[in-house]
PDB file of C-alpha atoms in Angstrom:
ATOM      1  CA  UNK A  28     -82.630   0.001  70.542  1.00  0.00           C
ATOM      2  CA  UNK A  29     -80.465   0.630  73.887  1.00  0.00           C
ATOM      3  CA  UNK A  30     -81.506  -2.729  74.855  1.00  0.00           C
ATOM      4  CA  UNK A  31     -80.323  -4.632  71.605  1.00  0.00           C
ATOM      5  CA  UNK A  32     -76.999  -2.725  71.561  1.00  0.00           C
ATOM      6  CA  UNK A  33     -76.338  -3.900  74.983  1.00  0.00           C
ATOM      7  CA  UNK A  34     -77.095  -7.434  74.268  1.00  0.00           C
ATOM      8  CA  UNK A  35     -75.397  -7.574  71.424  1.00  0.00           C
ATOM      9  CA  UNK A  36     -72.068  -5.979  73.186  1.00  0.00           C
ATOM     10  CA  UNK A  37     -72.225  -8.934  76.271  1.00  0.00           C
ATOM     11  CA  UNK A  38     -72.579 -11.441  73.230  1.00  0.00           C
ATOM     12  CA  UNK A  39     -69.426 -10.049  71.838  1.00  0.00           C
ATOM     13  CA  UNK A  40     -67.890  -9.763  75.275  1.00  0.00           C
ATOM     14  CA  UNK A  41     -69.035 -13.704  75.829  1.00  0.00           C
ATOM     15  CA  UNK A  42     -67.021 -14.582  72.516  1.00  0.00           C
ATOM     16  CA  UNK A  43     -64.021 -12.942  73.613  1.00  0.00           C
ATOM     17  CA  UNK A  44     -63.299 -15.864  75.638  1.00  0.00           C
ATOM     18  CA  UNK A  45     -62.030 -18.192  72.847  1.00  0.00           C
ATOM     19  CA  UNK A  46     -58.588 -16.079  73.089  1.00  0.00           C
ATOM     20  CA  UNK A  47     -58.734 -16.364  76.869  1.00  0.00           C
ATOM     21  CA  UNK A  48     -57.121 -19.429  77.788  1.00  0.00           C
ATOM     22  CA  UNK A  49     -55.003 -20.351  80.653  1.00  0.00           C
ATOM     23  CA  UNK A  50     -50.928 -20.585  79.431  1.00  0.00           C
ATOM     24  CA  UNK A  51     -50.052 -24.099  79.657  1.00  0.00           C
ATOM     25  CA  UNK A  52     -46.472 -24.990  80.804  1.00  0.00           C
ATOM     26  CA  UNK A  53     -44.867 -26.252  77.975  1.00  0.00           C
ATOM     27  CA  UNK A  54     -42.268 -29.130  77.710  1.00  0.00           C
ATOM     28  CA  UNK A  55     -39.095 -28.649  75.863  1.00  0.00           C
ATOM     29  CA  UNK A  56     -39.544 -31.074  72.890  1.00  0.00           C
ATOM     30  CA  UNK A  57     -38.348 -29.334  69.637  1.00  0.00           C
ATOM     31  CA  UNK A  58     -39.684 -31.422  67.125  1.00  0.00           C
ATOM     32  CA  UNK A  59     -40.076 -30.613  63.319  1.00  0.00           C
ATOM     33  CA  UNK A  60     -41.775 -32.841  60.430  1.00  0.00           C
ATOM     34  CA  UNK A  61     -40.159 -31.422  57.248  1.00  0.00           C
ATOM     35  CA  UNK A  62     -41.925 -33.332  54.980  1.00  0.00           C
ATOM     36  CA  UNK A  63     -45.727 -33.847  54.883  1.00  0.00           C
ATOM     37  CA  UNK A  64     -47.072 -37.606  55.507  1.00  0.00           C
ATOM     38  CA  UNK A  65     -50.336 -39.228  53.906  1.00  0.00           C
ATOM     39  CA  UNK A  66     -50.845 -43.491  55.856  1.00  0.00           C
ATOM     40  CA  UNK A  67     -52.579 -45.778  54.490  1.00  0.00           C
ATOM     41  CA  UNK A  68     -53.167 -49.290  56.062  1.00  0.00           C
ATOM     42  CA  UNK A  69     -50.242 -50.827  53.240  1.00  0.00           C
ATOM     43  CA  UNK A  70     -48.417 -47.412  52.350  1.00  0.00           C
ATOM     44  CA  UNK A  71     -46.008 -44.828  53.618  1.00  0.00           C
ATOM     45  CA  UNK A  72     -45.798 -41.914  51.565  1.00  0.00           C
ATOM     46  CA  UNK A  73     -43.272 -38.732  52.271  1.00  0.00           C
ATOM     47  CA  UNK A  74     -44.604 -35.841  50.552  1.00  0.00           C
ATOM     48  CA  UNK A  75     -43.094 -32.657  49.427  1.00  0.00           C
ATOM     49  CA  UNK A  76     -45.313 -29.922  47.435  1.00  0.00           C
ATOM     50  CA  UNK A  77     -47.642 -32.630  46.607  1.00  0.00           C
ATOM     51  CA  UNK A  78     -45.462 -35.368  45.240  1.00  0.00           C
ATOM     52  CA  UNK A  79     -44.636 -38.574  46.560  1.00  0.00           C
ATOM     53  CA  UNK A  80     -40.759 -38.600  47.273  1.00  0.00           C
ATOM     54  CA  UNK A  81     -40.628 -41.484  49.596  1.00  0.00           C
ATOM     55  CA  UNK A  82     -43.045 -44.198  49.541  1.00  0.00           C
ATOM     56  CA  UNK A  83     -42.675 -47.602  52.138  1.00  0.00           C
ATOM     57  CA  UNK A  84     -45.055 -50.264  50.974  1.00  0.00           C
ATOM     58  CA  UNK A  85     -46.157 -52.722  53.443  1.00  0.00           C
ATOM     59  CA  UNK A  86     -43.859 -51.974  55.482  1.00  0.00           C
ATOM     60  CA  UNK A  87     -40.799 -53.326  53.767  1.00  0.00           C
ATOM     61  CA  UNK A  88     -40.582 -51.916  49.929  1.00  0.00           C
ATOM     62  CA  UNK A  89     -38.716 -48.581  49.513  1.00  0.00           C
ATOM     63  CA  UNK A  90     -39.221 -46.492  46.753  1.00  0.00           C
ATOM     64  CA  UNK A  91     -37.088 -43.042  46.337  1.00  0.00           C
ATOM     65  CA  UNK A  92     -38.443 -40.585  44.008  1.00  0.00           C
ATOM     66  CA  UNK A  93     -40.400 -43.676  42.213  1.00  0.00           C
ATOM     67  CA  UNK A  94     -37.460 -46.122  41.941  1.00  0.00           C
ATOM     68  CA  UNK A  95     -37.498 -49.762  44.076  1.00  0.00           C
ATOM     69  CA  UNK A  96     -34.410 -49.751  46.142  1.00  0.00           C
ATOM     70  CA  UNK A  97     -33.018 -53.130  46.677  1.00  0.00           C
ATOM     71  CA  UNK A  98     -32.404 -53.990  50.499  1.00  0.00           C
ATOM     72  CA  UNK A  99     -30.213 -55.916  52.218  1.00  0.00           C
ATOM     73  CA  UNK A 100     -32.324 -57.891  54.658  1.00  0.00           C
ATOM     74  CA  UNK A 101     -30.720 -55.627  57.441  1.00  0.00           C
ATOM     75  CA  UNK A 102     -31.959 -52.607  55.201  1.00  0.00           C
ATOM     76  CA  UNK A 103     -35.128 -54.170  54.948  1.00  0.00           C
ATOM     77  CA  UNK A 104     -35.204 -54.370  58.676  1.00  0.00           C
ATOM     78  CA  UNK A 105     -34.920 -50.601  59.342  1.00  0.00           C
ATOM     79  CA  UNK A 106     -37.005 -49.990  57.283  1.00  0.00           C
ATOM     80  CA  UNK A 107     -39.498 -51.587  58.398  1.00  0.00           C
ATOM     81  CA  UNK A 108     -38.346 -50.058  61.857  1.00  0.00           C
ATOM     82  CA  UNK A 109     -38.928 -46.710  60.689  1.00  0.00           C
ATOM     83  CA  UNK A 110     -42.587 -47.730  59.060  1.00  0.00           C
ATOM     84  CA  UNK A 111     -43.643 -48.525  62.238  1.00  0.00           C
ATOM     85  CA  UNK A 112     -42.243 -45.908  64.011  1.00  0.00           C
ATOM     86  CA  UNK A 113     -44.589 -43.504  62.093  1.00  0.00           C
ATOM     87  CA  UNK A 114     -47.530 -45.797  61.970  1.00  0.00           C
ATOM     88  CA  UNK A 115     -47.109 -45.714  66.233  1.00  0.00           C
ATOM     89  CA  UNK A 116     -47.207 -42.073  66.557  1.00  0.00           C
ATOM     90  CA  UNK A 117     -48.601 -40.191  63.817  1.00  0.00           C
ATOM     91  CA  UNK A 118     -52.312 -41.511  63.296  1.00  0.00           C
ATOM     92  CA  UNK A 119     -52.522 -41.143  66.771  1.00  0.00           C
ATOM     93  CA  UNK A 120     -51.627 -37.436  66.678  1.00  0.00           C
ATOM     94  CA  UNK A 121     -54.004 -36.998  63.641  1.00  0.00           C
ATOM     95  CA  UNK A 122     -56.750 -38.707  65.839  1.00  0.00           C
ATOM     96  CA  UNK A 123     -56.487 -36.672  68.598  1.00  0.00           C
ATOM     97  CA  UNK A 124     -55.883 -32.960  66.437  1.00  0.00           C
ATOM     98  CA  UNK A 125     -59.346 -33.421  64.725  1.00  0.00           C
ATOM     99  CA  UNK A 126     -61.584 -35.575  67.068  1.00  0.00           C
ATOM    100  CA  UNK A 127     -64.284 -32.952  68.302  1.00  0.00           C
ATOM    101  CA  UNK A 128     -63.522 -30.166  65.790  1.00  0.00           C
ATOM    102  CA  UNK A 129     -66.522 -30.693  63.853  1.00  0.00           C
ATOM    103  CA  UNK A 130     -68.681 -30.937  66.090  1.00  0.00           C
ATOM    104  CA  UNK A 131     -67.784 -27.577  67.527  1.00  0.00           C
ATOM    105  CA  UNK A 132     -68.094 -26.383  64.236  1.00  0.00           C
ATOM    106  CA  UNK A 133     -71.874 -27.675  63.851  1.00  0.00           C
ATOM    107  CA  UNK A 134     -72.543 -26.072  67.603  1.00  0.00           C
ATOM    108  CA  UNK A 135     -71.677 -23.091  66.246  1.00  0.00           C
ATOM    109  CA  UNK A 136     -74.038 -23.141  63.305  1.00  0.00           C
ATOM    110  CA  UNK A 137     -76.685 -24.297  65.482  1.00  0.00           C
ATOM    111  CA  UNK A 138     -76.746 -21.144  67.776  1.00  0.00           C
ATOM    112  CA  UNK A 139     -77.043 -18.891  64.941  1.00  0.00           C
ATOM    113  CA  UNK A 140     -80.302 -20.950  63.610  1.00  0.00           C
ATOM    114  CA  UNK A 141     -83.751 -19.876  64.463  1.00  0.00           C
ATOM    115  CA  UNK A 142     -81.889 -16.158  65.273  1.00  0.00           C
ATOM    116  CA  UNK A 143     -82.448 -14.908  61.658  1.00  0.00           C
ATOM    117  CA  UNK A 144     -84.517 -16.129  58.711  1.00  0.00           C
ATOM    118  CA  UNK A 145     -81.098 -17.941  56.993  1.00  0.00           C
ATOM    119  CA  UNK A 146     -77.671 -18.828  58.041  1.00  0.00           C
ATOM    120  CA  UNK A 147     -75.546 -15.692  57.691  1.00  0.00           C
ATOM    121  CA  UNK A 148     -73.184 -16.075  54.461  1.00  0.00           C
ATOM    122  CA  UNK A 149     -70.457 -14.585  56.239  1.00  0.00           C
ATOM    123  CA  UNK A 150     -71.391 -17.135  58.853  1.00  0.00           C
ATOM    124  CA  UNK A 151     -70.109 -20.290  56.724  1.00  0.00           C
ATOM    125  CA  UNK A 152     -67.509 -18.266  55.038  1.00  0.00           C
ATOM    126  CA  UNK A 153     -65.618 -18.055  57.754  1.00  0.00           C
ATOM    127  CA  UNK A 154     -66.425 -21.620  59.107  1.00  0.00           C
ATOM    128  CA  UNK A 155     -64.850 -22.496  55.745  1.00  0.00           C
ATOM    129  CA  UNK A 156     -61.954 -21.105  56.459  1.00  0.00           C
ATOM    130  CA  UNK A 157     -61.613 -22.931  60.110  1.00  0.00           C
ATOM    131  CA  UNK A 158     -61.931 -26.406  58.589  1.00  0.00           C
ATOM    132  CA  UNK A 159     -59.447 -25.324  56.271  1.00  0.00           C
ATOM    133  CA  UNK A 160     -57.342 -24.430  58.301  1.00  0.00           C
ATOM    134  CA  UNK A 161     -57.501 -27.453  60.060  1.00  0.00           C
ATOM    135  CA  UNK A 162     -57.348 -29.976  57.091  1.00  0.00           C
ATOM    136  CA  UNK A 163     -53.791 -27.550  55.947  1.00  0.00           C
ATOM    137  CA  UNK A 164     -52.461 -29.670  58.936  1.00  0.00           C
ATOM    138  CA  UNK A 165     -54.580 -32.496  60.038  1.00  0.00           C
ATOM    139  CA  UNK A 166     -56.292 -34.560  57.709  1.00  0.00           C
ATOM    140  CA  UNK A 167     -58.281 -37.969  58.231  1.00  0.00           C
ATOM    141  CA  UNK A 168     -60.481 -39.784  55.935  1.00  0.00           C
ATOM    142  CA  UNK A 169     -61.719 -43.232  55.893  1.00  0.00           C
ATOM    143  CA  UNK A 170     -58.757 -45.047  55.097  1.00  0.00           C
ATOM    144  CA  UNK A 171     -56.165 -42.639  55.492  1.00  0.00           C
ATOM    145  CA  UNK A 172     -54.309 -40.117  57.932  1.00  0.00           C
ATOM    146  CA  UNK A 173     -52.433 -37.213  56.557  1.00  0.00           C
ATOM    147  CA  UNK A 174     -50.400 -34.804  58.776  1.00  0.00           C
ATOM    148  CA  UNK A 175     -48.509 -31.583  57.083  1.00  0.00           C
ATOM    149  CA  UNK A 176     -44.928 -30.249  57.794  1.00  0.00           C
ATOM    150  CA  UNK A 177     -44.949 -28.507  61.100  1.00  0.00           C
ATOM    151  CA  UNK A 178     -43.223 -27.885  64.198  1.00  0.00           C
ATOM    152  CA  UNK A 179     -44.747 -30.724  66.785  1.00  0.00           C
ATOM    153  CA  UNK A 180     -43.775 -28.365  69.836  1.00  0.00           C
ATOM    154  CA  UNK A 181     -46.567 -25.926  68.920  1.00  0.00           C
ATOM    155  CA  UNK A 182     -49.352 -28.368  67.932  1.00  0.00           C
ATOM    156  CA  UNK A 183     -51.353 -26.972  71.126  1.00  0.00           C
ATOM    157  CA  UNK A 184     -50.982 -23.341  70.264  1.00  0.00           C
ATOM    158  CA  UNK A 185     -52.568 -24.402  66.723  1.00  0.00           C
ATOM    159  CA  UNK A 186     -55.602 -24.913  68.598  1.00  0.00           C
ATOM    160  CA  UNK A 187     -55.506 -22.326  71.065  1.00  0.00           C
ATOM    161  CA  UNK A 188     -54.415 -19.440  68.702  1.00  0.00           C
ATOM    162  CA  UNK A 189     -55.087 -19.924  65.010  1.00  0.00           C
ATOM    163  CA  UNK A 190     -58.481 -21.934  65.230  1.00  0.00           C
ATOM    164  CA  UNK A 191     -59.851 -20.078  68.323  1.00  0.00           C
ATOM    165  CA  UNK A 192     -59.652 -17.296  66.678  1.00  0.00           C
ATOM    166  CA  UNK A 193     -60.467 -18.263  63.488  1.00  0.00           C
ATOM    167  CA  UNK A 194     -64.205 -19.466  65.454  1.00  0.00           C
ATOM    168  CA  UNK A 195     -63.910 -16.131  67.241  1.00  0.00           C
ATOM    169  CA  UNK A 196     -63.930 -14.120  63.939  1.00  0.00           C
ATOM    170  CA  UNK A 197     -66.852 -16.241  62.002  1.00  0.00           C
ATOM    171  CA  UNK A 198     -69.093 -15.289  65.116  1.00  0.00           C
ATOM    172  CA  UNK A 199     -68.129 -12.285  65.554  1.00  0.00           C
ATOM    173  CA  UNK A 200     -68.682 -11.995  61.437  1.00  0.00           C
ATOM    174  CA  UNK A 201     -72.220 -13.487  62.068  1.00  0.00           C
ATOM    175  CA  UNK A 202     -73.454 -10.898  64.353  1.00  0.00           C
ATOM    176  CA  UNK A 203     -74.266  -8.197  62.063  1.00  0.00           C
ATOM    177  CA  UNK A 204     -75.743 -10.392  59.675  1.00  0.00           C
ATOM    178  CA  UNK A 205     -78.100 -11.406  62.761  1.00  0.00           C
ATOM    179  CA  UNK A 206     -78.842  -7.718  63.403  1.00  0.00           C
ATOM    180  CA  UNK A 207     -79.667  -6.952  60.580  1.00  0.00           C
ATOM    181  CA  UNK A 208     -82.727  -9.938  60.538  1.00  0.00           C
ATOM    182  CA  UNK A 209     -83.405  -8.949  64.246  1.00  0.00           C
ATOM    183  CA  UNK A 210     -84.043  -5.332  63.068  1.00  0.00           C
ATOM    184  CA  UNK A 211     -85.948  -6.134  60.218  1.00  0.00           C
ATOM    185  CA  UNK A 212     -88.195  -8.140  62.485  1.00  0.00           C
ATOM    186  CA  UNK A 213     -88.268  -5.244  64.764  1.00  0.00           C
ATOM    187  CA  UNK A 214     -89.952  -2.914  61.948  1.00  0.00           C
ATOM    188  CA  UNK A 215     -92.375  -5.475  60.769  1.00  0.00           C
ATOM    189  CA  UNK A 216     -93.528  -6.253  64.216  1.00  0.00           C
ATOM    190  CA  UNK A 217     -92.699 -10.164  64.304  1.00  0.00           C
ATOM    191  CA  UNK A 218     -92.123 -11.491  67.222  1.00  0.00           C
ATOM    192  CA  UNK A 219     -90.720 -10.501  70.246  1.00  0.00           C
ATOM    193  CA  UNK A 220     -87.454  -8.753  69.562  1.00  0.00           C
ATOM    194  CA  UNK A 221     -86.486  -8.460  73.178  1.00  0.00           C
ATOM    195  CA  UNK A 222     -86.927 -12.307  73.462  1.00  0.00           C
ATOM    196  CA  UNK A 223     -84.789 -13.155  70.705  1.00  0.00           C
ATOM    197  CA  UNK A 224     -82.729 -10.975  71.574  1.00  0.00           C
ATOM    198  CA  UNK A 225     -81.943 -12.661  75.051  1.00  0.00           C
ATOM    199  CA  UNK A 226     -82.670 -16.141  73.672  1.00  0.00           C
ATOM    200  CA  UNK A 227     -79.414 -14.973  71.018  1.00  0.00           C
ATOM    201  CA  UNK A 228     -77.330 -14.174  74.077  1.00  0.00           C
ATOM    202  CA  UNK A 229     -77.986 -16.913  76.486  1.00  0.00           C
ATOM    203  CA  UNK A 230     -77.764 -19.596  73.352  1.00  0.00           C
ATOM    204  CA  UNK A 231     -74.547 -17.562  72.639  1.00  0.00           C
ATOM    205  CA  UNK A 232     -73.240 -17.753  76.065  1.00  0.00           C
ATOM    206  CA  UNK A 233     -73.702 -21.407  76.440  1.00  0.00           C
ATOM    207  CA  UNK A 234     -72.270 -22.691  73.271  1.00  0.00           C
ATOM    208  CA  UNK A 235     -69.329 -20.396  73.684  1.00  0.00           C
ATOM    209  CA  UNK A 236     -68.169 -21.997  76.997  1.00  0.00           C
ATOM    210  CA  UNK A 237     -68.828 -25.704  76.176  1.00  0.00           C
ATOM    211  CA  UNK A 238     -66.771 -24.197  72.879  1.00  0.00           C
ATOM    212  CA  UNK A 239     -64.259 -22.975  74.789  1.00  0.00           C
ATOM    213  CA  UNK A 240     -64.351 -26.257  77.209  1.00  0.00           C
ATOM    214  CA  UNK A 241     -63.022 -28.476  74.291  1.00  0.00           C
ATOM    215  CA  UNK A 242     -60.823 -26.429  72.376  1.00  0.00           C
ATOM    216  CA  UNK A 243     -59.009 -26.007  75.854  1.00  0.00           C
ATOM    217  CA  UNK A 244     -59.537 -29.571  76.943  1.00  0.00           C
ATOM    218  CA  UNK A 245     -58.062 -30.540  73.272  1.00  0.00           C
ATOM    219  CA  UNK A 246     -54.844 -28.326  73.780  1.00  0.00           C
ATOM    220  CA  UNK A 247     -54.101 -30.109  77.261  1.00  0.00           C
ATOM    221  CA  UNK A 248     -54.123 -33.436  75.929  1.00  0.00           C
ATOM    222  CA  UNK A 249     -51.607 -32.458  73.351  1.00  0.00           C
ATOM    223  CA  UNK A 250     -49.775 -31.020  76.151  1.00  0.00           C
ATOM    224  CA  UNK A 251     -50.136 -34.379  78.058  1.00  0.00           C
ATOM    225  CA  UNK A 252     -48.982 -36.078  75.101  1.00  0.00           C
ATOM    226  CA  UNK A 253     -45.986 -33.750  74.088  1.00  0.00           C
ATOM    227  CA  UNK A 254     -43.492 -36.151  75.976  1.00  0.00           C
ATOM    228  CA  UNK A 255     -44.827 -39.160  74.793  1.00  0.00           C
ATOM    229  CA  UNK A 256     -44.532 -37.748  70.807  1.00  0.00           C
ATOM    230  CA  UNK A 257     -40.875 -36.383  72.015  1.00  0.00           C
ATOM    231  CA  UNK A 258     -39.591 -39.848  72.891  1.00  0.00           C
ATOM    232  CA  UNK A 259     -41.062 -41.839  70.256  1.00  0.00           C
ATOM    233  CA  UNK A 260     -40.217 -39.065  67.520  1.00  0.00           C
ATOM    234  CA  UNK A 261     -36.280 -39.259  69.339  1.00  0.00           C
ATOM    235  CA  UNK A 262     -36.482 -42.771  68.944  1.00  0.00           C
ATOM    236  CA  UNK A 263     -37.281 -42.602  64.988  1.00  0.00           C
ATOM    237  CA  UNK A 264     -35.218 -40.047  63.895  1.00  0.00           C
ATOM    238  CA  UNK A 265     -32.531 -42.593  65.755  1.00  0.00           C
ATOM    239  CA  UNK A 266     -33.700 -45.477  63.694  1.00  0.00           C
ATOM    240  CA  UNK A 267     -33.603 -42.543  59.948  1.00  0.00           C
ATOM    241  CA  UNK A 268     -29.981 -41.810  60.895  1.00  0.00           C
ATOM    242  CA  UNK A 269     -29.409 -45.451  60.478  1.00  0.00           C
ATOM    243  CA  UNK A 270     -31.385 -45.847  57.499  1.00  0.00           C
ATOM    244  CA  UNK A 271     -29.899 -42.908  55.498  1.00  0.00           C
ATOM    245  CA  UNK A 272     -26.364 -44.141  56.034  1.00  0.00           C
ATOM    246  CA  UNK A 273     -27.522 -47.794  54.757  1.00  0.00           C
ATOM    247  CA  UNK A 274     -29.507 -45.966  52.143  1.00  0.00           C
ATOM    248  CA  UNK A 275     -27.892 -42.797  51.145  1.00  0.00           C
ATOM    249  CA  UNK A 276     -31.128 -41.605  49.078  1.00  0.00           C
ATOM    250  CA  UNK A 277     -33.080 -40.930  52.047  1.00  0.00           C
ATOM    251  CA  UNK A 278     -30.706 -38.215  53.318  1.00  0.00           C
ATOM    252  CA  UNK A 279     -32.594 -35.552  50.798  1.00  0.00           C
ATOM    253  CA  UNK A 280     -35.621 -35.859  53.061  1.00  0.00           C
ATOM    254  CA  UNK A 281     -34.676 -35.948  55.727  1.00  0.00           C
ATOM    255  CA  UNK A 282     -38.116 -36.882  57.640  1.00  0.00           C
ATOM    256  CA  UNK A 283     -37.568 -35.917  61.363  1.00  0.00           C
ATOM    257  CA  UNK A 284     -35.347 -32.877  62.828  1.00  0.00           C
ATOM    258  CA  UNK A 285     -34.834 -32.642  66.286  1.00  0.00           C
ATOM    259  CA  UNK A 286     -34.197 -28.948  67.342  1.00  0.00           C
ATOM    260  CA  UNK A 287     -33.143 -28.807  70.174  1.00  0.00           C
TER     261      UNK A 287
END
């Protein structure tokens, strides 16, 4: 069982890459969303612990904490400012945050088929835990984007920390699981276990670096775009200054804080 040991340890070693990625330069954009944000095509909500606190309705009806606040058509102007503002920058960032995560996901599950008689449980356990990680911050359904309070600056290490490893540990939790069926196999004599064993590897191997390809390919274009979000995020918190003094209300969430 030298053999299997071995192959099992290069597998591992293969894996190891996810938390190997090159250290992007980062640009200094301190950005925070301290309240959570669900778009719809006709709404605006600001969320906070799962109730609505602000809500924009086509782009020109405020409601704080439920109640229809009465603009001035100058109100009514920022805030329809400030609805677009979001609607420019956050389904984007949504977009681009899950686009491709899922379908990593599914790779994943397809290496481990055909290497044991049934998906490892541990297998979509931890897989679980990945896509909830992801929907905690990025959510997008069919007719609505939802983005959590976070820090904007550190979007990329999101995917290059937390859900790298998070894929790291449900293969890693998947190999015993897979020994286990490959040594069963072994004792009943079905099969080659030598072939499976390198099929298991080179499957392993190849998954792991197109893997690896995306989730670094996905952090760079939230690099690339980390200007882009800084100057349009300036630009609203600009146009929420305005609005809170026309509308003192909106001062008690307060949407967009610039750090830095």
């Amino acid at each position: 069982m030298a053999f299997f040991s071995r192959s099992l340890l290069a597998a591992a070693i293969t894996f190891s890459s996810f938390s190997s990625y090159a250290t992007l330069e980062k640009k200094q954009c301190d950005v925070e969303l301290s309240h959570g944000l669900i778009i719809t095509d006709d709404v605006i909500r600001i969320v906070d612990k799962g109730q609505t606190r602000v809500q924009i309705n086509n782009d020109n009806q405020l409601f704080i904490r439920g109640y229809w606040v009465d603009l001035s058509p100058e109100e009514s102007k920022v805030v329809e400012q400030f609805s677009r503002g979001i609607r420019q920058t956050v389904p984007e960032l949504v977009d681009l945050a899950t686009d491709g995560v899922n379908l990593g996901l599914s790779a994943i599950e397809q290496v481990v088929e055909g290497m044991s008689d049934k998906e490892p449980e541990v297998l979509k356990t931890q897989l679980q835990y990945v896509e909830r990680a992801l929907m905690d911050k990025f959510k997008r359904g069919d007719d609505f984007f939802f983005i959590a309070p976070q820090s904007l600056s550190k979007i990329d290490d999101f995917f290059t920390k937390e859900i790298s490893q998070k894929i790291h540990s449900a293969v890693h939790g998947s190999l015993g699981a897979i020994l286990v069926s490959l040594g069963d196999a072994f004792k009943s004599r079905e099969g080659n276990i030598e072939d499976r064993i390198n099929d298991m590897g080179q499957r392993m191997d190849i998954i792991s670096k197109e893997i690896d390809k995306s989730l670094q390919k996905k952090a760079e274009q939230l690099e690339m775009k980390a200007s882009e979000y800084c100057e349009c995020l300036n630009s609203l918190d600009v146009t929420e200054s305005r609005l809170q003094q026309m509308v003192p209300g909106m001062a008690d969430f307060d949407l967009v804080q610039i750090k830095s």
